[in-house]
Tab-separated table of C-alpha atoms and ligand atoms in Angstrom:
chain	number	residue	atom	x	y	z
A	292	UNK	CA	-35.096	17.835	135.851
A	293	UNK	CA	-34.609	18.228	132.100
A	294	UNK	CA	-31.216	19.425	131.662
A	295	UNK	CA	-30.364	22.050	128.547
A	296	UNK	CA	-28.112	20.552	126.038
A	297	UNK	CA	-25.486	22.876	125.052
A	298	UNK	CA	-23.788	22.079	121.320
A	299	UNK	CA	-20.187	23.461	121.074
A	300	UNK	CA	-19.679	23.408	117.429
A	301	UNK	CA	-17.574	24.885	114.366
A	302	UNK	CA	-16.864	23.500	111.523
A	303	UNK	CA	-13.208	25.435	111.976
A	304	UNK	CA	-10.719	22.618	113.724
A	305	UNK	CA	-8.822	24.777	116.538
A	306	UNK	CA	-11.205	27.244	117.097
A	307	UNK	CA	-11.297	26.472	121.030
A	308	UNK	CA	-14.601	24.302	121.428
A	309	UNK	CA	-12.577	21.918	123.829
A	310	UNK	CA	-11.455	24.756	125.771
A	311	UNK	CA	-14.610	26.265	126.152
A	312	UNK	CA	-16.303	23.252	126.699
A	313	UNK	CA	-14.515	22.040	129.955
A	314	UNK	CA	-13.534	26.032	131.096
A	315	UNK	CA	-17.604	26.610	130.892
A	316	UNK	CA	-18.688	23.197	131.708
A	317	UNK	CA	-16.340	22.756	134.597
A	318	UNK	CA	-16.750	26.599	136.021
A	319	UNK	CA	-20.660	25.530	136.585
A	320	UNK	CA	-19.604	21.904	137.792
A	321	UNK	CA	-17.444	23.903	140.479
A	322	UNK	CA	-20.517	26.026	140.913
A	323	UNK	CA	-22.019	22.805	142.262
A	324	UNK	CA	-24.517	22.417	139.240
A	325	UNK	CA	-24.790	19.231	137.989
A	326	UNK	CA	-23.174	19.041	134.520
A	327	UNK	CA	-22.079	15.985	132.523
A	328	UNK	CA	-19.673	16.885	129.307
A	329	UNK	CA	-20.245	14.381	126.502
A	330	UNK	CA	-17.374	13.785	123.960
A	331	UNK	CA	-18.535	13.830	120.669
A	332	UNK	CA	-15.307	13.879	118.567
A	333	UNK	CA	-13.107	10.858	117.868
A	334	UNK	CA	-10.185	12.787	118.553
A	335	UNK	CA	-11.302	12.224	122.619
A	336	UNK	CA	-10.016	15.227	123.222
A	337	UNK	CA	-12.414	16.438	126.003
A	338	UNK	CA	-12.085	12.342	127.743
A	339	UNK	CA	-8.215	13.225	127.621
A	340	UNK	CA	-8.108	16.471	129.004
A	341	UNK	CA	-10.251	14.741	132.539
A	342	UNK	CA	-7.851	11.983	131.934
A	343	UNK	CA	-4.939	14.784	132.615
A	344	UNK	CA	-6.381	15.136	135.974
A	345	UNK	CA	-4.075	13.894	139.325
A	346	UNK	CA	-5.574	11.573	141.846
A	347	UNK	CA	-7.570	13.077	144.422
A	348	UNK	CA	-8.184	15.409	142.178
A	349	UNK	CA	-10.505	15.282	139.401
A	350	UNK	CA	-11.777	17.203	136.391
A	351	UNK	CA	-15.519	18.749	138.218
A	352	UNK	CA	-17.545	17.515	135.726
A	353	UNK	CA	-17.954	13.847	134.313
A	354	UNK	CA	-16.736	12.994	130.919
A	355	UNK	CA	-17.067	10.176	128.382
A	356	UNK	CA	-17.038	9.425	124.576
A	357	UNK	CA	-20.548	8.799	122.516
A	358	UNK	CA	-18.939	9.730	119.404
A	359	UNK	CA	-19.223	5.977	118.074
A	360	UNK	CA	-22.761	6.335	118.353
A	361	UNK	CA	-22.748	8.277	115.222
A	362	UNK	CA	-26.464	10.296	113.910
A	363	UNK	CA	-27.838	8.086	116.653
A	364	UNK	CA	-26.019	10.439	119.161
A	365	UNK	CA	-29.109	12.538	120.005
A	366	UNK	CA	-30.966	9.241	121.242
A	367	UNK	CA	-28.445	8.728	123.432
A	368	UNK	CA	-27.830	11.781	124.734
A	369	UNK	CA	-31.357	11.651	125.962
A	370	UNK	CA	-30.639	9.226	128.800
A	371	UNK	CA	-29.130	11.520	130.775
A	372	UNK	CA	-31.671	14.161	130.447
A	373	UNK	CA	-33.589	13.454	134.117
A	374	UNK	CA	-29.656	13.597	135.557
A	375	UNK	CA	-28.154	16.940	135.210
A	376	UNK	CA	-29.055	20.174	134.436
A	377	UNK	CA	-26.371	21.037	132.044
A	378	UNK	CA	-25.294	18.375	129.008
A	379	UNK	CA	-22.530	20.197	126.999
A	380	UNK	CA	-21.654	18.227	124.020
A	381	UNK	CA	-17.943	18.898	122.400
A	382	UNK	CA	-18.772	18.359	118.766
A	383	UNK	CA	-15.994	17.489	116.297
A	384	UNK	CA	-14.418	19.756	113.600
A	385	UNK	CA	-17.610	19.547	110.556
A	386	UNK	CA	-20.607	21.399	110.498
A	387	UNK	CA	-21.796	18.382	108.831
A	388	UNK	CA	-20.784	15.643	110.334
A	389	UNK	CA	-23.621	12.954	111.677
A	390	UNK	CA	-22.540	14.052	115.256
A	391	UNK	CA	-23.175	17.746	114.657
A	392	UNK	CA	-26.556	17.833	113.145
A	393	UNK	CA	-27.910	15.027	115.538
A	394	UNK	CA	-26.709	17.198	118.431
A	395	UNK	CA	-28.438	20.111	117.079
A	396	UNK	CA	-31.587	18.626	116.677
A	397	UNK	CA	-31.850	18.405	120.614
A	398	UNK	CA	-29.960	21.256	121.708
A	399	UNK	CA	-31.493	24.123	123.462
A	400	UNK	CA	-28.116	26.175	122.642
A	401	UNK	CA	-25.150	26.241	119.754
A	402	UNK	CA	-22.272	27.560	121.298
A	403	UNK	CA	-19.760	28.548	118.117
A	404	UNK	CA	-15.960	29.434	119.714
A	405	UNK	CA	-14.807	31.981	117.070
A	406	UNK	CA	-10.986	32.881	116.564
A	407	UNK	CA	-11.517	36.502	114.498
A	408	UNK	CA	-9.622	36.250	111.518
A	409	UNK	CA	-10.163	35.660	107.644
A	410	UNK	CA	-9.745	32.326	108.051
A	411	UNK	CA	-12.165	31.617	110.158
A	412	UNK	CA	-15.474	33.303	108.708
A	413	UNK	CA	-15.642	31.502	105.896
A	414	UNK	CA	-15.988	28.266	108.139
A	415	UNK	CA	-18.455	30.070	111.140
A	416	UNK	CA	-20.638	30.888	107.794
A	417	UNK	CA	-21.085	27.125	107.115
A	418	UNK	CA	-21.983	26.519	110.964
A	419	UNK	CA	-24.364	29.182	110.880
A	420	UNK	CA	-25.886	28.124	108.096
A	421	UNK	CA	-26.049	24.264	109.676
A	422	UNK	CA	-27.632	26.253	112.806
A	423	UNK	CA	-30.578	27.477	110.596
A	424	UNK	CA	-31.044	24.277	108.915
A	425	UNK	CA	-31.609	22.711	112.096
A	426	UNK	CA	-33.681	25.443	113.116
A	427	UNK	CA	-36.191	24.391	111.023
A	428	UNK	CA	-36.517	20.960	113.270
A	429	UNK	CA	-35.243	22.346	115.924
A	430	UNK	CA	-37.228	25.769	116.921
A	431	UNK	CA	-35.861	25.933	120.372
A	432	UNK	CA	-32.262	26.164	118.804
A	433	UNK	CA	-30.652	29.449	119.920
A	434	UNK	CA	-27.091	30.319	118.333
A	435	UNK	CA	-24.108	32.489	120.543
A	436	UNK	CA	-21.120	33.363	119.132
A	437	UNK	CA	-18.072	33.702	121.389
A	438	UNK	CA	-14.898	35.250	120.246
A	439	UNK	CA	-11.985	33.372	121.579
A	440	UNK	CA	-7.986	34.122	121.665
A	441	UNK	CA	-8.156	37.482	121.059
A	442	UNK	CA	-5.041	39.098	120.869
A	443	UNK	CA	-4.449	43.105	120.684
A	444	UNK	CA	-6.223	44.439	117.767
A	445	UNK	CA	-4.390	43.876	114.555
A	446	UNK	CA	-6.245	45.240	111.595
A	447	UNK	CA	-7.282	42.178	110.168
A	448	UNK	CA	-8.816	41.717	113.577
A	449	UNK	CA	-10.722	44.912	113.058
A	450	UNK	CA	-11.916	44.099	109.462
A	451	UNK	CA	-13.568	40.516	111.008
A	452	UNK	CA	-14.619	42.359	113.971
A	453	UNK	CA	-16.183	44.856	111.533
A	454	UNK	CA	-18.576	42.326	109.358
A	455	UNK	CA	-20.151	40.628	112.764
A	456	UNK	CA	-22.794	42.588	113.253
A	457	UNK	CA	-23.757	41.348	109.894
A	458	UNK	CA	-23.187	37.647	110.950
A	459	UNK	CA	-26.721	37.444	112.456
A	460	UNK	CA	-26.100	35.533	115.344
A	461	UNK	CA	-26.325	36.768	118.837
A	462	UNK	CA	-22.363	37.288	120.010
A	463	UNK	CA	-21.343	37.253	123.720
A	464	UNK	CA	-20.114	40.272	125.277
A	465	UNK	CA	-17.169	38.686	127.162
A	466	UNK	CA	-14.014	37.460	125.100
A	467	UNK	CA	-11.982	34.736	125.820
A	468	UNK	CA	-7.994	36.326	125.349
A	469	UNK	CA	-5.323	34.377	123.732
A	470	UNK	CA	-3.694	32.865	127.367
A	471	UNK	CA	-0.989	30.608	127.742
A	472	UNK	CA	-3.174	29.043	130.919
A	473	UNK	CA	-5.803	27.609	128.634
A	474	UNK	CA	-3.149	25.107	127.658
A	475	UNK	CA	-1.871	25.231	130.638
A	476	UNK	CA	-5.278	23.481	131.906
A	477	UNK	CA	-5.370	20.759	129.880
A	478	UNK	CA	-1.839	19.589	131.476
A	479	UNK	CA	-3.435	19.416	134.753
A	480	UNK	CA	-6.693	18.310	134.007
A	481	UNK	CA	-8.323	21.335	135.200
A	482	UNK	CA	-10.321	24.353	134.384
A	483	UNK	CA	-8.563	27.644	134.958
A	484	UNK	CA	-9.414	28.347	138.575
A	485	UNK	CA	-6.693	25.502	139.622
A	486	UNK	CA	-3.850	28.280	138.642
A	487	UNK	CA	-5.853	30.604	141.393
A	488	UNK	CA	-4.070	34.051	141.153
A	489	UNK	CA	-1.824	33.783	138.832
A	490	UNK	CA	-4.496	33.243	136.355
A	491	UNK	CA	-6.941	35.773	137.676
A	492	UNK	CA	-7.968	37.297	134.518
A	493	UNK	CA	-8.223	33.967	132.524
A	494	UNK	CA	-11.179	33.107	135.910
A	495	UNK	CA	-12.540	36.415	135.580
A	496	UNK	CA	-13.130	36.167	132.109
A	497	UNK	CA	-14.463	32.190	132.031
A	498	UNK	CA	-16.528	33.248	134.783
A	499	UNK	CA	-17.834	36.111	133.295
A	500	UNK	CA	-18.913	33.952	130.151
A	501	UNK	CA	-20.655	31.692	131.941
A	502	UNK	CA	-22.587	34.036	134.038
A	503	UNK	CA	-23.789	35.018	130.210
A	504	UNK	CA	-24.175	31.826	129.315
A	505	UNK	CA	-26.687	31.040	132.143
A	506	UNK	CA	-28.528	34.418	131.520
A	507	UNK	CA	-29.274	33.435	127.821
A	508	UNK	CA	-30.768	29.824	128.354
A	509	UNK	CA	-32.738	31.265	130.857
A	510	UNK	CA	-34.040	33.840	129.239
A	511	UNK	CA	-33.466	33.251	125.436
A	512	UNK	CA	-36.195	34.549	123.752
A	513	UNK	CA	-36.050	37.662	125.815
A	514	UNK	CA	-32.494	38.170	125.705
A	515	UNK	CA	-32.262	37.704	121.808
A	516	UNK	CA	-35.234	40.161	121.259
A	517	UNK	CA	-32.992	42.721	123.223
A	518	UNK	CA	-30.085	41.990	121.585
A	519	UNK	CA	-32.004	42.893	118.142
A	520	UNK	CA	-33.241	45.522	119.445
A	521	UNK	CA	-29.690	46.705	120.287
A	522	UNK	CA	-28.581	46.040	116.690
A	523	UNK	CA	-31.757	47.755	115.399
A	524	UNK	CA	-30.712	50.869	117.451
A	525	UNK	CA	-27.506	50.854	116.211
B	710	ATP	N1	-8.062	31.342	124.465
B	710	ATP	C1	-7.008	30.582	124.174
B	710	ATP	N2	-5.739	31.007	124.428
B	710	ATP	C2	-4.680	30.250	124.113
B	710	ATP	N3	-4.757	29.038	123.554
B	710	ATP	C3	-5.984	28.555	123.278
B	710	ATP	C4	-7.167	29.297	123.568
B	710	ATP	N4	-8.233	28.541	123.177
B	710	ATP	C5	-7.735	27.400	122.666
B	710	ATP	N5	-6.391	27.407	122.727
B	710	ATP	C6	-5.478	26.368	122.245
B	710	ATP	O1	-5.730	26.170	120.851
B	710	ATP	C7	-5.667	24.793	120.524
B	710	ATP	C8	-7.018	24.350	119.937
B	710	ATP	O2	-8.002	24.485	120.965
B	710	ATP	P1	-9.121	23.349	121.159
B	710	ATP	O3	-8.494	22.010	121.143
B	710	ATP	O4	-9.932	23.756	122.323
B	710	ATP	O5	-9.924	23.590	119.808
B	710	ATP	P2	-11.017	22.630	119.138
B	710	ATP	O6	-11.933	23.523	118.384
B	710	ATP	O7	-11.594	21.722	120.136
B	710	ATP	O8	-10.087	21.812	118.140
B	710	ATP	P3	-10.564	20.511	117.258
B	710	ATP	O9	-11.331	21.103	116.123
B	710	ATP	O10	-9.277	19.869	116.836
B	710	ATP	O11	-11.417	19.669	118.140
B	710	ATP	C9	-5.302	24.053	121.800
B	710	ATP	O12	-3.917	23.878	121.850
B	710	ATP	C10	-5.755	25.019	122.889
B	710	ATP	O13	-5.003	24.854	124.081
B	711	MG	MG1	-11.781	19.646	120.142
């Protein structure tokens, strides 16, 4: 087995990469696939939020801290290729940090959690443009762009919305909505399907993303041909 190595990344602090890490991460743990999450941020965030969880009953997927390991992150990350399918790495807030770029060098996927507003394109730019760097090292480096706590349409929502298709990177089609239960989660130590109904379209919506998420590293080539072809055709 040679798991795929998914990079959460943005150089934007708060744009959601923990959440989406352990929402994603765990949703395919619960889907019985085996998944480790690797914290790579000094913060621990990721560590704490498993840490949350009660006895008996634990965060799906196993966590643990290699940011100390530094650039040399990528060589250890490779230990744990031959057990799991899916290695999701929570990167910390800088594009260019040691951690980022080493994690990109062995990633089959940059995941970039995207808040739309003004204040974040200026920082997804510099990601992007980290992304194509390690490209260039890295061909089997596919970008996706997921926008997350989107709120009703405001019109500086619209105006970011607006310049994406000129972002050139492929951009999920499910959003992750601005929900008091992604919070919530990290109290309990959970991904959202522990709030069951009450939180039915927070799971709909995490499960909808990771159905995506599973279609594009399986078929990444094919899916970002058709998704240029889309843009091509307007
Ligand atoms: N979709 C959402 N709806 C509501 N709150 C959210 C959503 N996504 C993230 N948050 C909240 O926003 C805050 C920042 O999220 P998170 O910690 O996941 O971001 P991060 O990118 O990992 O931050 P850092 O750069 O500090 O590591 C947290 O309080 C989190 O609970
Ligand atoms: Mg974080």
């Amino acid at each position: 087995m040679a798991a795929k190595i998914i990079a959460v990344v943005n150089q934007k602090g708060g744009s959601g990469k923990t959440t989406v890490t352990m929402q994603s991460a765990g949703t395919l743990a619960l889907r019985k696939k085996k998944v480790l999450i690797i914290d790579g941020d000094d913060q621990n965030s990721a560590v704490e939020w498993a840490s949350m969880a009660p006895e008996g009953m634990p965060f799906p997927a196993r966590v643990f801290n290699l940011a100390a390991a530094g650039r040399k992150i990528h060589q250890e990350i490779k230990k744990y290729y031959d057990d799991y399918e899916y290695i999701f790495v929570d990167c910390p807030p800088a594009a260019d940090s040691p951690i980022s770029k080493s994690v990109l060098l062995v990633a089959d996927l940059a995941l970039v959690p995207f808040i739309p507003d003004g204040l974040n394109m200026s920082a997804a730019v510099r990601i992007r443009d980290t992304i194509e760097d390690a490209q260039v090292m890295n061909p089997n480096l596919r970008s996706l762009l997921l926008l997350n706590r989107v709120e009703a349409k405001t019109n500086l929502t619209n105006e970011v919305l607006d310049l994406l298709p000129d972002f050139n990177m492929p951009q999920a089609k499910t959003k992750l909505h601005k929900r008091t239960y992604y919070p919530e989660t990290f109290l309990t130590g959970s991904t959202v399907h522990s709030l069951r109904s009450k939180a039915k379209d927070a799971i709909d919506e995490v499960e909808s993303f990771t159905d995506e998420l599973l279609a594009f590293l399986d078929k990444p080539l094919v899916y970002s041909q058709i998704k240029e072809k889309e843009e091509a055709h307007g």
